[in-house]
Amino acid sequence: MAWALKLPLADEVIESGLVQDFDASLSGIGQELGAGAYSMSDVLALPIFKQEESSLPPDNENKILPFQYVLCAATSPAVKLHDETLTYLNQGQSYEIRMLDNRKLGELPEINGKLVKSIFRVVFHDRRLQYTEHQQLEGWRWNRPGDRILDIDIPMSVGIIDPRANPNQLNTVEFLWDPAKRTSVFIQVHCISTEFTMRKHGGEKGVPFRVQIDTFKENENGEYTEHLHSASCQIKVFKPKGADRKQKTDREKMEKRTPHEKEKYQPSYETTILTECSPWPEITYVNNSPSPGFNSSHSSFSLGEGNGSPNHQPEPPPPVTDNLLPTTTPQEAQQWLHRNRFSTFTRLFTNFSGADLLKLTRDDVIQICGPADGIRLFNALKGRMVRPRLTIYVCQESLQLREQQQQQQQQQQQQQKHEDGDSNGTFFVYHAIYLEELTAVELTEKIAQLFSISPCQISQIYKQGPTGIHVLISDEMIQNFQEEACFILDTMKAETSDSYHIILK
């Protein structure tokens, strides 16, 4: 009986001791947290939140994807298990990405024998930088005018067709490729991770980027808008040879760890497999206005059966103007400053409307922005355009034009010259072509853009010489064209392909 009475007493002693220990363990919690100690951004920056988007549902773990992209660069050994891989790249170095067809037999038969379109992007990994991506890229453009963030090393690439780089999208390139053929694209990343750090006092960690690939197939209208597959991987970009040093440092750190600690980290793989992800939300690449010189639909270059020339007059491309107007609001003026690489001065002109900016004199702008930027801003405000190196005028020839020219020649032989203009009241429409590089390739692209066709459809360009001979256009010949020379364009179908020859008369 005495033993039975002591049992509850012992339980009370144990219970009271546990309560005291638990109270002691809770003491002090919250005392060191001031009003400003808790930051939601710090919580969102935790790895569990960063990997939220890249993680896939359990049902998709064993899913076989239609395509696989392999970046030929080693992953870092200093990445913990279950975290996303991290790959170090050198600035400006060419890295191969293999485009592999991973379809099962009978899967996606609609793309058999057809091309698909892939769009490459280098974007920010951190969500907070993604929200300000436009401002970040405009700042980079301002600091490095004329440079691109992402480029394709075309001579080293294999199997890519019609690669394009939009000058307004520094971090994006695109091309067509055939999944049935071997395709490898070599990319170059020209920005480094530390260029986008908040503080630059030396020794800061660079921000991570993502290489994302989105692949599309053609729809019924011949536009590459139907999404097939997207994948991405995490990278960091260092100055030349910096990635090799960083990889070596990580490897040496891992060698110093105990075997038990090494089990918590991933091994370093020789290549990086891009993992499936959601397509990039920006859809500017799937609208009806393709990137410069690229058009997936070639029906606009229809040929007449008679003389082999296009059966319609080409429509000139709409003029690209971004002039500031007096009616521009302060908010629109801020956007105009960003678009024209004046992001540094947006805070100075926060409350300026279009009328306020246009009232500034040249001396005012130079005093505010300094000599170099002030002159550039003043010229932009006044809408001063850079004069092209060469301007030529072209008119498309047709059967009607030929007949009219023959009639004019007969009339000129029978009577004296009339006043300027046509005697029968007709006139011909010419289109201006502005050349900067003075090369045959540039002339081909400009003519293709005028006709809304792909440059690949133009085989050669000739100039009609004496006695009607056809002289092949070269860079040297274009450099000797007279300013504002006028030409009549005639087309002739190539014998060995579906392309055409252009003849300047």
Short mmCIF file of C-alpha atoms in Angstrom, two decimals:
data_model
loop_
_atom_site.label_atom_id
_atom_site.label_comp_id
_atom_site.label_asym_id
_atom_site.label_seq_id
_atom_site.Cartn_x
_atom_site.Cartn_y
_atom_site.Cartn_z
CA MET A 1 0.00 0.00 0.00
CA ALA A 2 2.87 2.34 0.85
CA TRP A 3 4.38 1.65 -2.57
CA ALA A 4 1.08 2.50 -4.22
CA LEU A 5 1.01 5.88 -2.39
CA LYS A 6 4.58 6.80 -3.39
CA LEU A 7 3.94 6.35 -7.12
CA PRO A 8 1.81 9.46 -7.58
CA LEU A 9 4.35 11.47 -5.55
CA ALA A 10 7.14 10.38 -7.87
CA ASP A 11 5.02 11.28 -10.90
CA GLU A 12 4.38 14.74 -9.48
CA VAL A 13 8.13 15.31 -8.94
CA ILE A 14 8.93 14.22 -12.51
CA GLU A 15 6.12 16.27 -13.97
CA SER A 16 7.13 19.41 -12.07
CA GLY A 17 10.72 18.97 -13.24
CA LEU A 18 9.64 18.68 -16.87
CA VAL A 19 7.52 21.80 -16.58
CA GLN A 20 10.43 23.75 -15.16
CA ASP A 21 12.75 22.53 -17.91
CA PHE A 22 10.20 23.40 -20.60
CA ASP A 23 9.63 26.87 -19.14
CA ALA A 24 13.37 27.46 -19.01
CA SER A 25 13.77 26.40 -22.63
CA LEU A 26 11.12 28.92 -23.69
CA SER A 27 12.57 31.77 -21.67
CA GLY A 28 14.23 34.48 -23.74
CA ILE A 29 12.39 33.64 -26.96
CA GLY A 30 11.35 36.90 -28.64
CA GLN A 31 13.36 39.12 -26.34
CA GLU A 32 16.05 39.73 -28.96
CA LEU A 33 13.56 40.29 -31.79
CA GLY A 34 13.01 43.98 -32.17
CA ALA A 35 10.40 45.59 -34.31
CA GLY A 36 12.66 45.56 -37.35
CA ALA A 37 14.34 42.20 -36.85
CA TYR A 38 11.72 40.19 -38.75
CA SER A 39 12.02 40.52 -42.54
CA MET A 40 9.67 38.73 -44.89
CA SER A 41 12.18 39.06 -47.72
CA ASP A 42 14.65 37.00 -45.66
CA VAL A 43 12.05 34.29 -45.27
CA LEU A 44 11.28 34.27 -48.99
CA ALA A 45 14.99 33.98 -49.70
CA LEU A 46 15.20 30.63 -47.91
CA PRO A 47 16.09 27.69 -50.19
CA ILE A 48 12.74 26.04 -49.60
CA PHE A 49 11.03 29.01 -51.23
CA LYS A 50 13.61 29.38 -54.00
CA GLN A 51 13.16 25.79 -55.10
CA GLU A 52 9.39 26.00 -54.97
CA GLU A 53 9.01 26.77 -58.66
CA SER A 54 11.54 24.28 -59.98
CA SER A 55 10.19 21.34 -57.99
CA LEU A 56 7.84 19.05 -59.87
CA PRO A 57 4.82 17.17 -58.57
CA PRO A 58 5.43 13.53 -57.56
CA ASP A 59 3.35 12.34 -60.52
CA ASN A 60 5.83 13.89 -62.98
CA GLU A 61 9.02 12.46 -61.49
CA ASN A 62 9.05 9.45 -63.81
CA LYS A 63 7.60 11.32 -66.79
CA ILE A 64 9.58 10.99 -70.02
CA LEU A 65 9.96 14.43 -71.58
CA PRO A 66 9.84 14.94 -75.37
CA PHE A 67 13.18 16.79 -75.40
CA GLN A 68 16.28 16.93 -73.24
CA TYR A 69 18.83 19.75 -73.11
CA VAL A 70 22.35 19.09 -71.82
CA LEU A 71 24.73 21.92 -70.93
CA CYS A 72 28.31 20.69 -71.36
CA ALA A 73 29.68 22.23 -68.17
CA ALA A 74 30.35 20.55 -64.81
CA THR A 75 28.06 21.11 -61.84
CA SER A 76 29.38 22.41 -58.52
CA PRO A 77 30.18 19.81 -55.82
CA ALA A 78 29.21 22.27 -53.06
CA VAL A 79 25.46 21.83 -53.52
CA LYS A 80 23.46 20.00 -50.90
CA LEU A 81 21.26 17.03 -51.65
CA HIS A 82 17.75 17.83 -52.91
CA ASP A 83 18.89 21.33 -53.91
CA GLU A 84 19.02 22.42 -57.54
CA THR A 85 22.34 22.00 -59.32
CA LEU A 86 24.58 25.03 -59.81
CA THR A 87 26.94 25.44 -62.76
CA TYR A 88 29.76 27.98 -63.09
CA LEU A 89 30.42 29.61 -66.48
CA ASN A 90 33.13 31.94 -67.74
CA GLN A 91 32.13 35.26 -69.24
CA GLY A 92 32.20 35.23 -73.05
CA GLN A 93 33.24 31.56 -73.32
CA SER A 94 31.32 29.30 -75.71
CA TYR A 95 29.44 26.44 -74.01
CA GLU A 96 27.69 23.66 -75.88
CA ILE A 97 24.04 22.80 -75.23
CA ARG A 98 22.96 19.55 -76.85
CA MET A 99 19.36 19.44 -78.08
CA LEU A 100 18.22 15.81 -77.78
CA ASP A 101 15.04 14.25 -79.14
CA ASN A 102 13.69 12.13 -76.28
CA ARG A 103 10.33 11.15 -77.72
CA LYS A 104 8.89 7.66 -77.59
CA LEU A 105 7.92 5.89 -80.79
CA GLY A 106 4.74 7.49 -82.06
CA GLU A 107 4.88 10.45 -79.68
CA LEU A 108 4.19 13.89 -81.21
CA PRO A 109 3.95 12.58 -84.79
CA GLU A 110 2.86 16.02 -85.99
CA ILE A 111 6.44 17.34 -85.73
CA ASN A 112 8.00 14.47 -87.69
CA GLY A 113 9.91 15.95 -90.60
CA LYS A 114 9.19 19.48 -89.42
CA LEU A 115 11.18 22.16 -87.65
CA VAL A 116 10.60 23.41 -84.13
CA LYS A 117 11.57 26.75 -82.65
CA SER A 118 13.59 27.13 -79.44
CA ILE A 119 14.03 30.37 -77.53
CA PHE A 120 17.02 30.71 -75.19
CA ARG A 121 16.97 33.15 -72.28
CA VAL A 122 19.29 34.18 -69.49
CA VAL A 123 17.08 35.41 -66.66
CA PHE A 124 17.41 36.09 -62.94
CA HIS A 125 17.03 33.23 -60.49
CA ASP A 126 16.02 35.38 -57.51
CA ARG A 127 12.40 36.37 -57.52
CA ARG A 128 13.01 39.87 -56.22
CA LEU A 129 15.30 40.57 -59.21
CA GLN A 130 12.74 39.11 -61.59
CA TYR A 131 10.29 41.81 -60.54
CA THR A 132 12.78 44.52 -61.60
CA GLU A 133 14.25 42.67 -64.58
CA HIS A 134 13.46 45.46 -67.06
CA GLN A 135 15.19 48.10 -64.95
CA GLN A 136 18.16 45.81 -64.31
CA LEU A 137 18.66 45.07 -68.01
CA GLU A 138 18.25 48.72 -68.97
CA GLY A 139 20.92 49.64 -66.43
CA TRP A 140 23.24 47.00 -67.89
CA ARG A 141 22.55 48.30 -71.41
CA TRP A 142 23.40 51.80 -70.20
CA ASN A 143 26.74 50.70 -68.73
CA ARG A 144 27.69 48.54 -71.72
CA PRO A 145 26.19 50.09 -74.87
CA GLY A 146 26.28 47.87 -77.93
CA ASP A 147 26.86 44.64 -75.96
CA ARG A 148 24.50 41.70 -75.56
CA ILE A 149 23.90 39.49 -72.55
CA LEU A 150 23.38 36.31 -74.58
CA ASP A 151 24.82 35.37 -77.98
CA ILE A 152 25.04 32.29 -80.19
CA ASP A 153 28.46 31.17 -81.44
CA ILE A 154 27.17 30.38 -84.92
CA PRO A 155 30.40 28.94 -86.45
CA MET A 156 30.63 26.30 -83.71
CA SER A 157 26.91 25.44 -83.60
CA VAL A 158 25.53 22.47 -85.53
CA GLY A 159 22.03 21.93 -86.91
CA ILE A 160 20.55 25.33 -86.09
CA ILE A 161 18.57 27.16 -88.78
CA ASP A 162 17.97 30.89 -89.10
CA PRO A 163 19.35 32.02 -85.70
CA ARG A 164 17.99 35.39 -84.60
CA ALA A 165 18.84 37.90 -81.87
CA ASN A 166 16.37 40.73 -81.32
CA PRO A 167 18.32 43.95 -80.60
CA ASN A 168 15.63 44.98 -78.11
CA GLN A 169 15.99 41.76 -76.09
CA LEU A 170 19.61 41.53 -74.98
CA ASN A 171 19.09 38.29 -73.03
CA THR A 172 17.20 36.30 -75.69
CA VAL A 173 18.12 34.37 -78.85
CA GLU A 174 16.06 32.01 -80.99
CA PHE A 175 16.50 29.55 -83.85
CA LEU A 176 14.83 26.68 -85.71
CA TRP A 177 16.03 23.07 -85.60
CA ASP A 178 15.06 19.58 -86.74
CA PRO A 179 14.62 17.12 -83.83
CA ALA A 180 15.51 14.25 -86.14
CA LYS A 181 18.99 15.65 -86.79
CA ARG A 182 21.96 16.27 -84.52
CA THR A 183 21.68 19.75 -83.02
CA SER A 184 24.16 21.50 -80.74
CA VAL A 185 24.12 25.20 -80.03
CA PHE A 186 27.03 27.06 -78.45
CA ILE A 187 26.03 30.02 -76.29
CA GLN A 188 28.04 32.88 -74.80
CA VAL A 189 26.97 34.80 -71.69
CA HIS A 190 28.59 38.23 -71.55
CA CYS A 191 27.33 39.53 -68.19
CA ILE A 192 28.79 38.43 -64.85
CA SER A 193 26.86 37.71 -61.66
CA THR A 194 28.47 40.48 -59.61
CA GLU A 195 27.20 43.16 -62.03
CA PHE A 196 23.77 42.90 -60.42
CA THR A 197 24.71 42.83 -56.72
CA MET A 198 23.22 45.53 -54.53
CA ARG A 199 26.51 46.60 -52.92
CA LYS A 200 29.82 46.64 -54.74
CA HIS A 201 32.58 46.99 -52.16
CA GLY A 202 34.44 43.86 -53.24
CA GLY A 203 33.96 40.26 -52.16
CA GLU A 204 30.18 40.14 -52.65
CA LYS A 205 28.57 36.97 -53.90
CA GLY A 206 27.22 37.23 -57.41
CA VAL A 207 23.54 36.71 -58.12
CA PRO A 208 22.57 33.42 -59.79
CA PHE A 209 21.05 33.33 -63.27
CA ARG A 210 18.94 30.78 -65.08
CA VAL A 211 19.36 29.47 -68.61
CA GLN A 212 15.86 28.66 -69.84
CA ILE A 213 14.88 27.02 -73.13
CA ASP A 214 11.30 27.14 -74.45
CA THR A 215 10.43 25.04 -77.51
CA PHE A 216 7.40 25.54 -79.77
CA LYS A 217 5.88 23.90 -82.82
CA GLU A 218 4.03 25.43 -85.74
CA ASN A 219 0.31 26.05 -85.59
CA GLU A 220 -2.09 25.99 -88.53
CA ASN A 221 -1.03 29.48 -89.57
CA GLY A 222 2.66 28.58 -89.72
CA GLU A 223 3.49 30.47 -86.52
CA TYR A 224 5.57 28.88 -83.77
CA THR A 225 3.16 29.44 -80.89
CA GLU A 226 2.21 25.95 -79.60
CA HIS A 227 4.33 25.16 -76.57
CA LEU A 228 6.06 21.77 -76.47
CA HIS A 229 8.62 21.82 -73.68
CA SER A 230 10.55 24.09 -71.32
CA ALA A 231 13.60 23.42 -69.17
CA SER A 232 16.14 25.46 -67.24
CA CYS A 233 19.18 25.28 -64.97
CA GLN A 234 20.89 27.54 -62.46
CA ILE A 235 24.20 29.18 -63.35
CA LYS A 236 26.66 31.76 -62.08
CA VAL A 237 28.90 33.69 -64.46
CA PHE A 238 32.42 34.78 -63.55
CA LYS A 239 35.10 36.78 -65.28
CA PRO A 240 37.32 34.73 -67.66
CA LYS A 241 38.84 31.70 -65.88
CA GLY A 242 36.98 32.66 -62.69
CA ALA A 243 34.57 29.73 -63.06
CA ASP A 244 37.51 27.28 -63.18
CA ARG A 245 38.98 28.75 -60.01
CA LYS A 246 35.62 28.63 -58.24
CA GLN A 247 35.08 25.00 -59.27
CA LYS A 248 38.54 24.10 -57.96
CA THR A 249 37.89 25.92 -54.66
CA ASP A 250 34.61 24.05 -54.13
CA ARG A 251 36.29 20.74 -54.90
CA GLU A 252 39.08 21.42 -52.40
CA LYS A 253 36.57 22.37 -49.70
CA MET A 254 34.66 19.14 -50.24
CA GLU A 255 37.86 17.08 -50.00
CA LYS A 256 38.50 18.51 -46.54
CA ARG A 257 35.09 17.41 -45.24
CA THR A 258 34.52 14.15 -43.41
CA PRO A 259 32.83 11.25 -45.22
CA HIS A 260 29.72 11.83 -43.10
CA GLU A 261 29.51 15.47 -44.19
CA LYS A 262 30.14 14.58 -47.85
CA GLU A 263 26.99 12.45 -47.83
CA LYS A 264 24.94 15.64 -47.46
CA TYR A 265 26.21 17.04 -50.78
CA GLN A 266 25.68 16.13 -54.41
CA PRO A 267 28.57 14.78 -56.48
CA SER A 268 29.89 16.95 -59.29
CA TYR A 269 28.61 15.81 -62.70
CA GLU A 270 30.50 16.45 -65.94
CA THR A 271 27.40 17.90 -67.63
CA THR A 272 24.32 19.78 -66.47
CA ILE A 273 20.86 18.42 -67.28
CA LEU A 274 18.26 21.17 -67.67
CA THR A 275 15.17 20.29 -65.62
CA GLU A 276 11.59 20.77 -66.73
CA CYS A 277 9.96 24.06 -65.77
CA SER A 278 7.04 26.28 -66.67
CA PRO A 279 7.28 28.27 -69.92
CA TRP A 280 8.55 31.81 -69.57
CA PRO A 281 5.53 34.03 -68.89
CA GLU A 282 6.57 36.80 -71.26
CA ILE A 283 4.82 36.06 -74.56
CA THR A 284 6.25 38.74 -76.83
CA TYR A 285 7.79 36.00 -78.95
CA VAL A 286 4.48 34.36 -79.87
CA ASN A 287 2.73 37.35 -81.38
CA ASN A 288 2.29 38.03 -85.06
CA SER A 289 5.31 40.31 -85.32
CA PRO A 290 8.42 38.10 -85.61
CA SER A 291 11.91 39.16 -84.78
CA PRO A 292 13.72 41.24 -87.42
CA GLY A 293 14.25 39.33 -90.65
CA PHE A 294 12.50 36.19 -89.41
CA ASN A 295 9.11 35.13 -90.72
CA SER A 296 7.85 31.60 -90.42
CA SER A 297 5.24 32.15 -93.12
CA HIS A 298 6.69 32.62 -96.60
CA SER A 299 3.43 32.92 -98.53
CA SER A 300 3.83 36.69 -98.85
CA PHE A 301 6.53 36.21 -101.50
CA SER A 302 4.19 34.77 -104.12
CA LEU A 303 5.44 34.74 -107.69
CA GLY A 304 3.64 35.53 -110.88
CA GLU A 305 3.71 32.88 -113.53
CA GLY A 306 4.62 35.28 -116.33
CA ASN A 307 7.90 36.95 -115.55
CA GLY A 308 8.87 35.43 -112.24
CA SER A 309 8.46 38.66 -110.27
CA PRO A 310 6.35 39.19 -107.11
CA ASN A 311 2.75 39.93 -107.99
CA HIS A 312 2.27 42.71 -105.45
CA GLN A 313 4.00 45.84 -104.36
CA PRO A 314 5.73 45.30 -101.01
CA GLU A 315 4.39 47.20 -98.06
CA PRO A 316 7.07 49.22 -96.31
CA PRO A 317 7.66 48.34 -92.66
CA PRO A 318 6.01 50.72 -90.21
CA PRO A 319 8.36 53.48 -89.07
CA VAL A 320 9.86 52.97 -85.64
CA THR A 321 9.52 56.28 -83.84
CA ASP A 322 9.86 56.90 -80.14
CA ASN A 323 9.80 60.66 -80.01
CA LEU A 324 8.77 62.43 -76.83
CA LEU A 325 5.59 64.48 -77.25
CA PRO A 326 4.47 67.59 -75.33
CA THR A 327 1.35 65.67 -74.23
CA THR A 328 3.44 62.90 -72.59
CA THR A 329 2.59 62.41 -68.91
CA PRO A 330 5.30 62.19 -66.21
CA GLN A 331 4.74 58.43 -65.97
CA GLU A 332 5.13 58.00 -69.73
CA ALA A 333 8.20 60.26 -69.66
CA GLN A 334 9.79 57.91 -67.11
CA GLN A 335 9.16 54.95 -69.41
CA TRP A 336 10.62 56.89 -72.34
CA LEU A 337 13.80 57.57 -70.34
CA HIS A 338 14.14 53.84 -69.55
CA ARG A 339 13.61 52.81 -73.19
CA ASN A 340 16.24 55.25 -74.41
CA ARG A 341 18.93 54.23 -71.87
CA PHE A 342 18.54 57.19 -69.51
CA SER A 343 17.60 55.10 -66.46
CA THR A 344 20.27 56.85 -64.37
CA PHE A 345 18.40 60.15 -64.60
CA THR A 346 14.85 58.96 -63.99
CA ARG A 347 14.96 60.11 -60.38
CA LEU A 348 16.10 63.61 -61.42
CA PHE A 349 13.20 63.91 -63.87
CA THR A 350 10.57 62.24 -61.70
CA ASN A 351 7.93 64.99 -62.02
CA PHE A 352 8.88 66.12 -65.55
CA SER A 353 6.25 65.76 -68.25
CA GLY A 354 7.01 65.64 -71.95
CA ALA A 355 6.49 69.38 -72.26
CA ASP A 356 8.86 70.06 -69.34
CA LEU A 357 11.64 67.97 -70.91
CA LEU A 358 11.19 69.49 -74.35
CA LYS A 359 11.53 73.02 -72.92
CA LEU A 360 15.05 72.26 -71.65
CA THR A 361 17.83 73.92 -73.62
CA ARG A 362 21.04 72.21 -74.63
CA ASP A 363 22.93 74.00 -71.86
CA ASP A 364 20.30 72.96 -69.30
CA VAL A 365 20.57 69.29 -70.18
CA ILE A 366 24.38 69.33 -70.21
CA GLN A 367 24.43 71.03 -66.82
CA ILE A 368 22.08 68.42 -65.34
CA CYS A 369 23.45 65.26 -66.95
CA GLY A 370 27.04 66.13 -67.86
CA PRO A 371 28.55 66.68 -71.32
CA ALA A 372 28.37 63.17 -72.80
CA ASP A 373 24.94 62.11 -71.52
CA GLY A 374 23.58 65.64 -71.84
CA ILE A 375 24.30 65.84 -75.57
CA ARG A 376 22.83 62.37 -76.10
CA LEU A 377 19.67 63.24 -74.16
CA PHE A 378 19.28 66.57 -75.99
CA ASN A 379 19.54 64.82 -79.37
CA ALA A 380 17.00 62.21 -78.26
CA LEU A 381 14.59 64.90 -77.07
CA LYS A 382 14.82 66.71 -80.41
CA GLY A 383 14.40 63.44 -82.31
CA ARG A 384 17.64 63.79 -84.22
CA MET A 385 18.33 60.63 -86.20
CA VAL A 386 21.74 59.37 -87.30
CA ARG A 387 22.14 59.74 -91.05
CA PRO A 388 22.69 56.37 -92.79
CA ARG A 389 25.91 55.82 -94.73
CA LEU A 390 24.04 55.06 -97.96
CA THR A 391 20.47 55.52 -99.15
CA ILE A 392 19.09 53.86 -102.27
CA TYR A 393 15.59 53.73 -103.74
CA VAL A 394 14.05 50.58 -105.22
CA CYS A 395 10.89 49.96 -107.21
CA GLN A 396 9.43 46.56 -107.97
CA GLU A 397 9.17 45.67 -111.65
CA SER A 398 6.05 44.07 -113.08
CA LEU A 399 4.62 43.31 -116.53
CA GLN A 400 2.61 46.50 -116.40
CA LEU A 401 5.72 48.51 -115.63
CA ARG A 402 7.61 46.94 -118.51
CA GLU A 403 4.83 47.75 -120.97
CA GLN A 404 4.66 51.33 -119.73
CA GLN A 405 8.41 51.72 -120.10
CA GLN A 406 8.25 50.46 -123.67
CA GLN A 407 5.46 52.91 -124.45
CA GLN A 408 7.49 55.74 -122.95
CA GLN A 409 10.49 54.85 -125.07
CA GLN A 410 8.37 54.87 -128.22
CA GLN A 411 6.85 58.21 -127.30
CA GLN A 412 10.26 59.72 -126.61
CA GLN A 413 11.44 58.69 -130.04
CA GLN A 414 8.47 60.38 -131.72
CA GLN A 415 8.19 63.59 -129.76
CA GLN A 416 10.25 65.87 -127.59
CA LYS A 417 10.68 65.40 -123.86
CA HIS A 418 7.66 66.33 -121.80
CA GLU A 419 7.75 67.94 -118.44
CA ASP A 420 8.80 65.91 -115.42
CA GLY A 421 6.40 63.06 -114.75
CA ASP A 422 4.53 60.56 -116.87
CA SER A 423 2.75 61.65 -120.00
CA ASN A 424 -0.09 59.24 -119.29
CA GLY A 425 -0.47 60.38 -115.69
CA THR A 426 0.96 57.25 -114.03
CA PHE A 427 3.71 57.18 -111.43
CA PHE A 428 5.77 54.48 -109.76
CA VAL A 429 6.24 53.93 -106.03
CA TYR A 430 9.82 53.62 -104.78
CA HIS A 431 10.92 52.45 -101.33
CA ALA A 432 13.97 53.73 -99.49
CA ILE A 433 16.61 51.31 -98.23
CA TYR A 434 19.10 52.61 -95.67
CA LEU A 435 22.45 50.83 -95.41
CA GLU A 436 24.94 51.13 -92.56
CA GLU A 437 27.41 48.28 -93.09
CA LEU A 438 27.51 48.54 -96.92
CA THR A 439 27.65 44.77 -97.40
CA ALA A 440 25.83 42.36 -99.68
CA VAL A 441 24.48 40.50 -96.64
CA GLU A 442 22.94 43.68 -95.28
CA LEU A 443 21.37 44.51 -98.65
CA THR A 444 19.90 41.00 -98.82
CA GLU A 445 18.36 41.36 -95.37
CA LYS A 446 16.92 44.79 -96.16
CA ILE A 447 15.34 43.59 -99.42
CA ALA A 448 13.97 40.50 -97.63
CA GLN A 449 12.50 42.71 -94.94
CA LEU A 450 10.93 44.91 -97.61
CA PHE A 451 9.24 41.90 -99.24
CA SER A 452 8.37 40.28 -95.85
CA ILE A 453 10.30 37.12 -96.67
CA SER A 454 13.20 35.21 -95.18
CA PRO A 455 16.70 36.14 -96.43
CA CYS A 456 17.21 32.44 -97.17
CA GLN A 457 14.79 32.78 -100.08
CA ILE A 458 17.13 35.20 -101.85
CA SER A 459 19.92 33.23 -103.53
CA GLN A 460 21.92 36.01 -105.21
CA ILE A 461 21.62 39.70 -106.02
CA TYR A 462 22.81 40.93 -109.40
CA LYS A 463 23.15 44.36 -110.99
CA GLN A 464 22.33 44.70 -114.64
CA GLY A 465 25.38 45.95 -116.45
CA PRO A 466 26.18 47.02 -120.01
CA THR A 467 24.47 45.07 -122.81
CA GLY A 468 22.19 43.48 -120.19
CA ILE A 469 24.82 41.38 -118.42
CA HIS A 470 24.22 40.36 -114.79
CA VAL A 471 27.03 41.36 -112.42
CA LEU A 472 27.12 39.72 -108.99
CA ILE A 473 26.69 42.24 -106.20
CA SER A 474 29.69 42.41 -103.85
CA ASP A 475 30.57 44.51 -100.82
CA GLU A 476 32.93 46.62 -102.91
CA MET A 477 30.25 47.31 -105.51
CA ILE A 478 27.79 48.50 -102.82
CA GLN A 479 30.46 50.77 -101.37
CA ASN A 480 30.70 52.44 -104.79
CA PHE A 481 26.94 52.98 -105.19
CA GLN A 482 25.97 56.61 -105.65
CA GLU A 483 23.98 58.26 -102.87
CA GLU A 484 20.21 58.07 -103.53
CA ALA A 485 20.67 55.83 -106.56
CA CYS A 486 17.41 54.44 -108.01
CA PHE A 487 16.96 50.79 -109.01
CA ILE A 488 14.15 48.68 -110.40
CA LEU A 489 13.93 45.23 -108.80
CA ASP A 490 13.27 42.18 -110.96
CA THR A 491 13.18 38.58 -109.71
CA MET A 492 14.20 35.36 -111.38
CA LYS A 493 13.64 31.89 -109.97
CA ALA A 494 16.80 29.95 -109.16
CA GLU A 495 17.31 26.76 -111.15
CA THR A 496 18.57 24.49 -108.38
CA SER A 497 16.43 25.55 -105.41
CA ASP A 498 13.21 27.24 -104.36
CA SER A 499 15.01 30.55 -103.86
CA TYR A 500 15.13 33.54 -106.18
CA HIS A 501 17.66 35.87 -107.75
CA ILE A 502 17.18 39.63 -107.40
CA ILE A 503 18.26 41.84 -110.31
CA LEU A 504 18.87 45.57 -109.83
CA LYS A 505 18.24 47.50 -113.03
#
